[in-house]
Short mmCIF file of C-alpha atoms in Angstrom, two decimals:
data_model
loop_
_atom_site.label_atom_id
_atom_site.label_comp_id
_atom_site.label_asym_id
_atom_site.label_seq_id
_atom_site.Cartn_x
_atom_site.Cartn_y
_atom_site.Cartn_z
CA UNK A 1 102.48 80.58 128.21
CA UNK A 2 101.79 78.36 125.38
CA UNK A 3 99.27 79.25 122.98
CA UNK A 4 96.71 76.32 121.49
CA UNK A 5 95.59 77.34 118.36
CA UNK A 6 94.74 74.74 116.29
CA UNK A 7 96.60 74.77 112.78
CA UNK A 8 94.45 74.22 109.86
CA UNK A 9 96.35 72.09 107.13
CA UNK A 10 95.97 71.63 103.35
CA UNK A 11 98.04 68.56 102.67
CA UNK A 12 98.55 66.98 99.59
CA UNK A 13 100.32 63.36 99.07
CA UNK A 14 101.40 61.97 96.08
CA UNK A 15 101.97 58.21 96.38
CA UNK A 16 104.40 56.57 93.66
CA UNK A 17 103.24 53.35 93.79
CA UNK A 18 100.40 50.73 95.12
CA UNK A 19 99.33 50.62 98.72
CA UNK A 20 100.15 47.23 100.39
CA UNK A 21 97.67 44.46 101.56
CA UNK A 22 97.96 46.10 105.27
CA UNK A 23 98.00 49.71 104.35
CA UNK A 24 100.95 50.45 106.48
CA UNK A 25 103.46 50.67 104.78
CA UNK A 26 103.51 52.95 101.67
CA UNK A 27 105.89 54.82 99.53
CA UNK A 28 105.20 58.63 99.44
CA UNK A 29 106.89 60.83 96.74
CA UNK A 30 105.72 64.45 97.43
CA UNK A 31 104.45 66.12 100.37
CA UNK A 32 103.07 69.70 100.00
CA UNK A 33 100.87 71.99 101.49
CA UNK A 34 99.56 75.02 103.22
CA UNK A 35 99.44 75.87 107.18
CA UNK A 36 97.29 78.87 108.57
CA UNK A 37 96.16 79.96 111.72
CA UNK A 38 93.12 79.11 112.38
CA UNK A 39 92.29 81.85 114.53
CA UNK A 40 92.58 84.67 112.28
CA UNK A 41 93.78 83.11 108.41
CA UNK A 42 97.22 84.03 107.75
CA UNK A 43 99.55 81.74 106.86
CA UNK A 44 102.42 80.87 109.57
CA UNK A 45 106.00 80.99 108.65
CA UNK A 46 108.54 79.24 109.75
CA UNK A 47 106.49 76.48 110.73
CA UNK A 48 108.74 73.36 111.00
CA UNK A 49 107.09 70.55 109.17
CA UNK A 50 108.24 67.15 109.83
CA UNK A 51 107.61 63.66 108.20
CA UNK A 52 108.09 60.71 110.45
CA UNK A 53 107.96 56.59 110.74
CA UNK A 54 105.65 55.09 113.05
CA UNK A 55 108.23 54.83 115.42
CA UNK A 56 108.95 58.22 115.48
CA UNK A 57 112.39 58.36 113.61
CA UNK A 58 112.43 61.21 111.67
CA UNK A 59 112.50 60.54 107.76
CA UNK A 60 112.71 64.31 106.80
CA UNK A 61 111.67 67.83 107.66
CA UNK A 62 111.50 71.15 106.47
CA UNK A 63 110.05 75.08 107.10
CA UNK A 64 106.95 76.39 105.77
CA UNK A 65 107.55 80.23 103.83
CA UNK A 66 106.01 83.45 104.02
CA UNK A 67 102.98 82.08 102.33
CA UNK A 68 102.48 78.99 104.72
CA UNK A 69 103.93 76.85 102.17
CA UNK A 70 105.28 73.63 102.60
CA UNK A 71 107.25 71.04 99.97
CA UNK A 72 108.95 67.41 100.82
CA UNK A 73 110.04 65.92 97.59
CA UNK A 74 111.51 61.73 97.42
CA UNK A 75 110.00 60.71 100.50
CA UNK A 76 110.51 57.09 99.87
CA UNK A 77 108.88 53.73 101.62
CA UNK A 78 107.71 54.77 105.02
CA UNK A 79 105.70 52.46 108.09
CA UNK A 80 102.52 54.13 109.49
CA UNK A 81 104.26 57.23 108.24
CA UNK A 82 103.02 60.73 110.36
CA UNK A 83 103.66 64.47 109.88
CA UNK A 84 104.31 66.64 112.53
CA UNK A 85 103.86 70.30 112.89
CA UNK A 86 105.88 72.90 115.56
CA UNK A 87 106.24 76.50 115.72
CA UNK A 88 107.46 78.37 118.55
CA UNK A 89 104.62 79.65 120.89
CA UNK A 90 102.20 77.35 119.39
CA UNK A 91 100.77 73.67 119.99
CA UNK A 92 102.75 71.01 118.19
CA UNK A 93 100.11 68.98 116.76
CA UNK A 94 100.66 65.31 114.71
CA UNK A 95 98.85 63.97 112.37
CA UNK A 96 98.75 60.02 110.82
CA UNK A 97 98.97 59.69 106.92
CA UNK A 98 95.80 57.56 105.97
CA UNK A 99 96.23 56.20 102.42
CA UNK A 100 92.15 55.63 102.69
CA UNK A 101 92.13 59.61 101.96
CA UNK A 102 93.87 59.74 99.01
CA UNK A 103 92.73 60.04 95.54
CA UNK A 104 91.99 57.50 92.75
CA UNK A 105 95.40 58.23 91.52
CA UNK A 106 96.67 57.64 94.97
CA UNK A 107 97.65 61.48 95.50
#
């Protein structure tokens, strides 16, 4: 039986350049972050991490470490991009990049 434990995530985006008009579309240099179980803290391994188009085509993925670390480096230009997170035994959960919650410096 599947377990549903909700992941708690610590994402940080760095953007390279200027959102457009629509805020759709944007280009995305780094992706990085953290992923624990929210059930009892400690950081899940293994996790695959995945960063996709709004049309779900994969762009690129990777595996969190020991530490619950995650890193995605040249991203590039992606529409209505989302992230999506799967580990064995746990709920996949996806999330939508919102360039409303980045920083001033579009991070």
């Amino acid at each position: 039986m599947m377990k549903y434990i909700q992941l708690v995530l610590v994402l940080v985006v760095s953007v390279l350049e200027g959102q457009p008009k629509e805020q759709v579309e944007f280009q995305l240099n780094t992706l990085s972050g953290v992923v624990f179980n929210a059930s009892n803290s400690a950081p899940l391994m293994d996790l695959k991490v995945e960063v996709l188009a709004g049309n779900n085509v994969l762009k690129d993925s990777t595996f969190t470490d020991e530490n619950g670390y995650y890193r995605i480096e040249n991203v590039g230009y992606l529409w209505k991009p989302k992230m999506r997170f799967t580990l064995h035994n746990f709920q996949t959960k996806i999330f939508k990049l919102d360039p409303q919650k980045l920083d001033s410096s579009n991070n």
